[in-house]
PDB file of C-alpha atoms in Angstrom:
ATOM      1  CA  MET A   1       2.921  11.169   5.396  1.00  0.00           C
ATOM      2  CA  LYS A   2       0.706   8.213   4.666  1.00  0.00           C
ATOM      3  CA  LEU A   3       0.567   6.405   1.310  1.00  0.00           C
ATOM      4  CA  THR A   4      -1.663   3.672  -0.013  1.00  0.00           C
ATOM      5  CA  ILE A   5       0.384   1.913  -2.643  1.00  0.00           C
ATOM      6  CA  ILE A   6      -1.616   0.037  -5.233  1.00  0.00           C
ATOM      7  CA  ALA A   7       0.846  -2.306  -6.929  1.00  0.00           C
ATOM      8  CA  HIS A   8       0.192  -4.463  -9.968  1.00  0.00           C
ATOM      9  CA  ASP A   9       2.251  -7.296  -8.440  1.00  0.00           C
ATOM     10  CA  ILE A  10       3.133  -8.443  -4.957  1.00  0.00           C
ATOM     11  CA  PRO A  11       6.363  -6.495  -4.153  1.00  0.00           C
ATOM     12  CA  TYR A  12       7.732  -9.175  -1.787  1.00  0.00           C
ATOM     13  CA  PRO A  13       9.652 -11.380  -2.039  1.00  0.00           C
ATOM     14  CA  PRO A  14      11.591  -9.280  -4.561  1.00  0.00           C
ATOM     15  CA  THR A  15      12.359 -12.143  -7.007  1.00  0.00           C
ATOM     16  CA  HIS A  16      12.546 -10.227 -10.300  1.00  0.00           C
ATOM     17  CA  GLY A  17      13.320  -6.729 -11.550  1.00  0.00           C
ATOM     18  CA  GLY A  18       9.826  -5.220 -11.257  1.00  0.00           C
ATOM     19  CA  ARG A  19       9.404  -6.487  -7.646  1.00  0.00           C
ATOM     20  CA  VAL A  20      12.924  -5.409  -6.729  1.00  0.00           C
ATOM     21  CA  ASP A  21      12.168  -1.917  -8.020  1.00  0.00           C
ATOM     22  CA  MET A  22       8.892  -1.721  -6.071  1.00  0.00           C
ATOM     23  CA  TRP A  23      10.372  -3.220  -2.871  1.00  0.00           C
ATOM     24  CA  ARG A  24      13.330  -0.773  -2.918  1.00  0.00           C
ATOM     25  CA  ARG A  25      10.920   2.143  -3.377  1.00  0.00           C
ATOM     26  CA  ILE A  26       8.741   0.901  -0.514  1.00  0.00           C
ATOM     27  CA  GLN A  27      11.837   0.508   1.733  1.00  0.00           C
ATOM     28  CA  SER A  28      12.896   4.067   0.812  1.00  0.00           C
ATOM     29  CA  PHE A  29       9.440   5.373   1.776  1.00  0.00           C
ATOM     30  CA  LEU A  30       9.591   3.530   5.092  1.00  0.00           C
ATOM     31  CA  ASP A  31      13.159   4.658   5.784  1.00  0.00           C
ATOM     32  CA  SER A  32      11.902   8.247   5.254  1.00  0.00           C
ATOM     33  CA  GLY A  33       9.164   7.838   7.833  1.00  0.00           C
ATOM     34  CA  VAL A  34       6.241   7.344   5.417  1.00  0.00           C
ATOM     35  CA  THR A  35       3.427   5.152   6.771  1.00  0.00           C
ATOM     36  CA  ILE A  36       2.497   2.545   4.135  1.00  0.00           C
ATOM     37  CA  GLN A  37      -0.543   0.541   3.231  1.00  0.00           C
ATOM     38  CA  ILE A  38      -0.071  -1.909   0.353  1.00  0.00           C
ATOM     39  CA  CYS A  39      -2.809  -3.251  -1.881  1.00  0.00           C
ATOM     40  CA  CYS A  40      -1.579  -5.661  -4.551  1.00  0.00           C
ATOM     41  CA  TRP A  41      -2.464  -8.663  -6.632  1.00  0.00           C
ATOM     42  CA  ALA A  42      -0.920 -12.126  -6.206  1.00  0.00           C
ATOM     43  CA  TYR A  43      -1.204 -15.669  -7.367  1.00  0.00           C
ATOM     44  CA  PRO A  44      -1.546 -18.347  -4.634  1.00  0.00           C
ATOM     45  CA  GLU A  45       1.982 -19.633  -5.227  1.00  0.00           C
ATOM     46  CA  ASP A  46       3.380 -16.195  -4.429  1.00  0.00           C
ATOM     47  CA  LYS A  47       2.905 -16.911  -0.662  1.00  0.00           C
ATOM     48  CA  ALA A  48       1.724 -13.394  -0.186  1.00  0.00           C
ATOM     49  CA  GLU A  49       3.311 -12.198   2.994  1.00  0.00           C
ATOM     50  CA  ILE A  50       5.528  -9.189   3.619  1.00  0.00           C
ATOM     51  CA  LYS A  51       8.267  -9.408   6.166  1.00  0.00           C
ATOM     52  CA  ASP A  52       8.470  -5.805   7.347  1.00  0.00           C
ATOM     53  CA  GLU A  53       6.574  -4.899  10.509  1.00  0.00           C
ATOM     54  CA  ARG A  54       6.729  -1.224   9.506  1.00  0.00           C
ATOM     55  CA  ILE A  55       4.041  -1.772   6.872  1.00  0.00           C
ATOM     56  CA  SER A  56       0.770  -0.716   8.507  1.00  0.00           C
ATOM     57  CA  ASP A  57      -1.754  -2.613   6.323  1.00  0.00           C
ATOM     58  CA  TYR A  58      -1.397  -5.207   3.612  1.00  0.00           C
ATOM     59  CA  LEU A  59      -4.234  -6.278   1.268  1.00  0.00           C
ATOM     60  CA  VAL A  60      -3.842  -8.970  -1.283  1.00  0.00           C
ATOM     61  CA  ILE A  61      -6.282  -9.447  -4.129  1.00  0.00           C
ATOM     62  CA  PRO A  62      -6.125 -13.010  -5.490  1.00  0.00           C
ATOM     63  CA  LEU A  63      -5.210 -13.780  -9.069  1.00  0.00           C
ATOM     64  CA  LYS A  64      -5.801 -17.248 -10.484  1.00  0.00           C
ATOM     65  CA  ARG A  65      -4.573 -18.983 -13.570  1.00  0.00           C
ATOM     66  CA  SER A  66      -7.746 -20.980 -14.062  1.00  0.00           C
ATOM     67  CA  LEU A  67     -10.036 -20.825 -17.072  1.00  0.00           C
ATOM     68  CA  SER A  68     -13.042 -19.997 -14.932  1.00  0.00           C
ATOM     69  CA  PHE A  69     -11.255 -17.025 -13.383  1.00  0.00           C
ATOM     70  CA  ARG A  70     -10.404 -15.728 -16.856  1.00  0.00           C
ATOM     71  CA  LEU A  71     -13.853 -16.302 -18.182  1.00  0.00           C
ATOM     72  CA  ARG A  72     -15.237 -14.136 -15.366  1.00  0.00           C
ATOM     73  CA  LYS A  73     -12.931 -11.376 -16.623  1.00  0.00           C
ATOM     74  CA  LEU A  74     -14.254 -11.686 -20.212  1.00  0.00           C
ATOM     75  CA  PRO A  75     -16.454  -8.526 -20.095  1.00  0.00           C
ATOM     76  CA  TYR A  76     -13.408  -6.548 -19.005  1.00  0.00           C
ATOM     77  CA  LEU A  77     -11.197  -8.073 -21.716  1.00  0.00           C
ATOM     78  CA  LEU A  78     -13.488  -6.531 -24.311  1.00  0.00           C
ATOM     79  CA  LYS A  79     -12.559  -3.066 -23.056  1.00  0.00           C
ATOM     80  CA  TYR A  80      -9.233  -3.132 -21.248  1.00  0.00           C
ATOM     81  CA  PRO A  81      -5.723  -4.455 -21.813  1.00  0.00           C
ATOM     82  CA  TYR A  82      -5.258  -7.966 -20.391  1.00  0.00           C
ATOM     83  CA  ALA A  83      -3.185  -6.997 -17.369  1.00  0.00           C
ATOM     84  CA  MET A  84      -5.837  -4.451 -16.338  1.00  0.00           C
ATOM     85  CA  ALA A  85      -8.782  -6.770 -17.150  1.00  0.00           C
ATOM     86  CA  ILE A  86      -7.601  -9.620 -14.954  1.00  0.00           C
ATOM     87  CA  ARG A  87      -7.038  -7.099 -12.131  1.00  0.00           C
ATOM     88  CA  SER A  88     -10.681  -5.930 -12.291  1.00  0.00           C
ATOM     89  CA  ILE A  89     -12.501  -6.508  -9.047  1.00  0.00           C
ATOM     90  CA  ASN A  90     -16.167  -7.128  -8.130  1.00  0.00           C
ATOM     91  CA  ASP A  91     -18.345  -4.742  -6.054  1.00  0.00           C
ATOM     92  CA  ASP A  92     -17.782  -6.730  -2.788  1.00  0.00           C
ATOM     93  CA  GLN A  93     -14.008  -6.723  -3.196  1.00  0.00           C
ATOM     94  CA  PHE A  94     -14.080  -3.007  -3.950  1.00  0.00           C
ATOM     95  CA  ALA A  95     -16.262  -2.134  -0.968  1.00  0.00           C
ATOM     96  CA  SER A  96     -13.875  -4.056   1.340  1.00  0.00           C
ATOM     97  CA  ILE A  97     -10.770  -2.399  -0.153  1.00  0.00           C
ATOM     98  CA  LEU A  98     -12.356   1.033  -0.058  1.00  0.00           C
ATOM     99  CA  SER A  99     -13.306   0.589   3.555  1.00  0.00           C
ATOM    100  CA  ARG A 100      -9.788  -0.371   4.581  1.00  0.00           C
ATOM    101  CA  VAL A 101      -8.200   2.474   2.603  1.00  0.00           C
ATOM    102  CA  LYS A 102     -10.729   4.912   4.107  1.00  0.00           C
ATOM    103  CA  ILE A 103      -9.818   3.708   7.649  1.00  0.00           C
ATOM    104  CA  PHE A 104      -6.106   4.019   6.850  1.00  0.00           C
ATOM    105  CA  ASN A 105      -6.782   7.565   5.542  1.00  0.00           C
ATOM    106  CA  PRO A 106      -3.790   8.090   3.226  1.00  0.00           C
ATOM    107  CA  ASP A 107      -2.583  11.467   2.062  1.00  0.00           C
ATOM    108  CA  ALA A 108      -2.290  10.036  -1.482  1.00  0.00           C
ATOM    109  CA  ILE A 109      -2.870   6.946  -3.588  1.00  0.00           C
ATOM    110  CA  TRP A 110       0.422   5.736  -5.202  1.00  0.00           C
ATOM    111  CA  LEU A 111      -0.220   3.693  -8.369  1.00  0.00           C
ATOM    112  CA  ASP A 112       2.879   1.496  -8.952  1.00  0.00           C
ATOM    113  CA  GLY A 113       2.543   0.256 -12.562  1.00  0.00           C
ATOM    114  CA  LEU A 114      -0.299   0.763 -15.003  1.00  0.00           C
ATOM    115  CA  SER A 115      -2.188  -2.505 -14.443  1.00  0.00           C
ATOM    116  CA  GLY A 116      -3.775  -1.347 -11.174  1.00  0.00           C
ATOM    117  CA  PHE A 117      -5.096   1.904 -12.669  1.00  0.00           C
ATOM    118  CA  LEU A 118      -8.803   1.052 -12.583  1.00  0.00           C
ATOM    119  CA  LEU A 119      -8.665   0.428  -8.830  1.00  0.00           C
ATOM    120  CA  ALA A 120      -6.316   3.302  -8.016  1.00  0.00           C
ATOM    121  CA  ASP A 121      -8.300   5.841 -10.007  1.00  0.00           C
ATOM    122  CA  THR A 122     -11.586   4.764  -8.457  1.00  0.00           C
ATOM    123  CA  VAL A 123     -10.259   4.758  -4.879  1.00  0.00           C
ATOM    124  CA  ALA A 124      -8.606   8.144  -5.349  1.00  0.00           C
ATOM    125  CA  THR A 125     -11.710   9.622  -6.874  1.00  0.00           C
ATOM    126  CA  ARG A 126     -14.126   8.232  -4.246  1.00  0.00           C
ATOM    127  CA  LEU A 127     -11.897   9.280  -1.305  1.00  0.00           C
ATOM    128  CA  HIS A 128     -10.868  12.634  -2.876  1.00  0.00           C
ATOM    129  CA  LYS A 129      -7.196  11.823  -2.590  1.00  0.00           C
ATOM    130  CA  PRO A 130      -4.482  12.802  -5.044  1.00  0.00           C
ATOM    131  CA  LEU A 131      -3.293  10.044  -7.432  1.00  0.00           C
ATOM    132  CA  VAL A 132       0.387   9.603  -7.977  1.00  0.00           C
ATOM    133  CA  TYR A 133       1.395   7.342 -10.904  1.00  0.00           C
ATOM    134  CA  ARG A 134       4.738   5.641 -11.078  1.00  0.00           C
ATOM    135  CA  SER A 135       5.071   4.288 -14.642  1.00  0.00           C
ATOM    136  CA  HIS A 136       7.276   1.324 -15.363  1.00  0.00           C
ATOM    137  CA  ASN A 137       7.667   1.718 -19.157  1.00  0.00           C
ATOM    138  CA  ILE A 138       6.123   3.255 -22.201  1.00  0.00           C
ATOM    139  CA  GLU A 139       3.934   0.178 -22.119  1.00  0.00           C
ATOM    140  CA  HIS A 140       2.358   0.408 -25.585  1.00  0.00           C
ATOM    141  CA  ILE A 141       5.802   0.758 -27.251  1.00  0.00           C
ATOM    142  CA  TYR A 142       7.227  -2.068 -25.132  1.00  0.00           C
ATOM    143  CA  ILE A 143       4.331  -4.468 -26.038  1.00  0.00           C
ATOM    144  CA  GLU A 144       4.636  -3.504 -29.740  1.00  0.00           C
ATOM    145  CA  GLY A 145       8.340  -4.428 -29.649  1.00  0.00           C
ATOM    146  CA  LEU A 146       7.551  -7.761 -28.081  1.00  0.00           C
ATOM    147  CA  LYS A 147       4.851  -8.453 -30.653  1.00  0.00           C
ATOM    148  CA  LYS A 148       7.438  -7.965 -33.421  1.00  0.00           C
ATOM    149  CA  VAL A 149       9.684 -10.679 -32.093  1.00  0.00           C
ATOM    150  CA  ALA A 150       7.098 -13.141 -30.852  1.00  0.00           C
ATOM    151  CA  THR A 151       7.421 -16.448 -32.671  1.00  0.00           C
ATOM    152  CA  LYS A 152       4.689 -18.604 -31.224  1.00  0.00           C
ATOM    153  CA  MET A 153       0.963 -18.144 -31.911  1.00  0.00           C
ATOM    154  CA  ARG A 154       0.089 -18.298 -28.198  1.00  0.00           C
ATOM    155  CA  GLY A 155       2.608 -15.487 -27.456  1.00  0.00           C
ATOM    156  CA  LYS A 156       1.242 -13.370 -30.312  1.00  0.00           C
ATOM    157  CA  ILE A 157      -2.294 -13.696 -28.993  1.00  0.00           C
ATOM    158  CA  ALA A 158      -1.271 -12.900 -25.468  1.00  0.00           C
ATOM    159  CA  LEU A 159       0.681  -9.824 -26.586  1.00  0.00           C
ATOM    160  CA  ARG A 160      -2.272  -8.646 -28.739  1.00  0.00           C
ATOM    161  CA  MET A 161      -4.523  -8.908 -25.684  1.00  0.00           C
ATOM    162  CA  SER A 162      -1.936  -7.086 -23.606  1.00  0.00           C
ATOM    163  CA  GLY A 163      -1.657  -4.267 -26.042  1.00  0.00           C
ATOM    164  CA  TYR A 164      -5.394  -3.840 -26.598  1.00  0.00           C
ATOM    165  CA  ASN A 165      -6.346  -0.215 -25.741  1.00  0.00           C
ATOM    166  CA  LEU A 166      -3.044   0.060 -23.835  1.00  0.00           C
ATOM    167  CA  LYS A 167      -1.965   3.447 -25.213  1.00  0.00           C
ATOM    168  CA  LYS A 168      -5.460   4.872 -24.335  1.00  0.00           C
ATOM    169  CA  TYR A 169      -5.153   3.816 -20.694  1.00  0.00           C
ATOM    170  CA  GLU A 170      -1.529   4.994 -20.423  1.00  0.00           C
ATOM    171  CA  TYR A 171      -2.659   8.414 -21.470  1.00  0.00           C
ATOM    172  CA  ALA A 172      -5.683   8.272 -19.155  1.00  0.00           C
ATOM    173  CA  ALA A 173      -3.455   7.439 -16.172  1.00  0.00           C
ATOM    174  CA  MET A 174      -1.181  10.321 -16.940  1.00  0.00           C
ATOM    175  CA  ARG A 175      -4.027  12.715 -17.387  1.00  0.00           C
ATOM    176  CA  LYS A 176      -5.764  11.692 -14.207  1.00  0.00           C
ATOM    177  CA  ALA A 177      -2.697  11.576 -12.028  1.00  0.00           C
ATOM    178  CA  ASP A 178      -1.822  14.609  -9.955  1.00  0.00           C
ATOM    179  CA  LEU A 179       1.870  13.642 -10.228  1.00  0.00           C
ATOM    180  CA  VAL A 180       3.673  11.203 -12.523  1.00  0.00           C
ATOM    181  CA  TYR A 181       7.053   9.708 -11.746  1.00  0.00           C
ATOM    182  CA  ASP A 182       8.504   8.127 -14.840  1.00  0.00           C
ATOM    183  CA  ILE A 183      11.010   5.329 -14.980  1.00  0.00           C
ATOM    184  CA  SER A 184      13.602   7.253 -17.048  1.00  0.00           C
ATOM    185  CA  CYS A 185      14.499  10.599 -18.573  1.00  0.00           C
ATOM    186  CA  ASP A 186      14.114   9.117 -22.056  1.00  0.00           C
ATOM    187  CA  ASP A 187      10.513   8.101 -21.200  1.00  0.00           C
ATOM    188  CA  ILE A 188       9.794  11.641 -19.831  1.00  0.00           C
ATOM    189  CA  GLU A 189      11.006  13.145 -23.133  1.00  0.00           C
ATOM    190  CA  TYR A 190       8.758  10.743 -25.064  1.00  0.00           C
ATOM    191  CA  TRP A 191       5.703  11.760 -23.175  1.00  0.00           C
ATOM    192  CA  LYS A 192       6.609  15.439 -23.454  1.00  0.00           C
ATOM    193  CA  ASN A 193       6.795  15.148 -27.256  1.00  0.00           C
ATOM    194  CA  ASN A 194       3.765  12.963 -27.804  1.00  0.00           C
TER     195      ASN A 194
END
């Protein structure tokens, strides 16, 4: 089996919980004989390199913390939650990514975390591949909880931007995915009942 994993964050080095979770999953796939292509986003300071020769292809989409980078994402911020908006890509980037995924020819597109949904959905649709979504949380509830305890104005604004249209895109990802792997049994029950 061949999987293209579209990850919202660089999975290596596994320096925090989200990365550890992704990296362990990738290692399990590799140990099971799955051929892996990884497409992820990273900031320059992440030193985006993966130390596992079993990974067939590795694409990194740069993220920047600059004002000019964020201003270029402004049209997307009017429609999408912040984490999805900053991971929007231009036509040239998309053509390059699509070409590499097409050459790799995966059996499925694995979306690891909601933030890469726009890219994963478009790639899966264009290449007629099944989309598998691995959720990390009930994101809209998680962000709402954080908003309630935020004390600083900057944090409140950031969380408001993060939660903007979030529920809508969580439901869209689940509707469009051929398979959904949730993070917990409690989350599965929530989605079944809502």
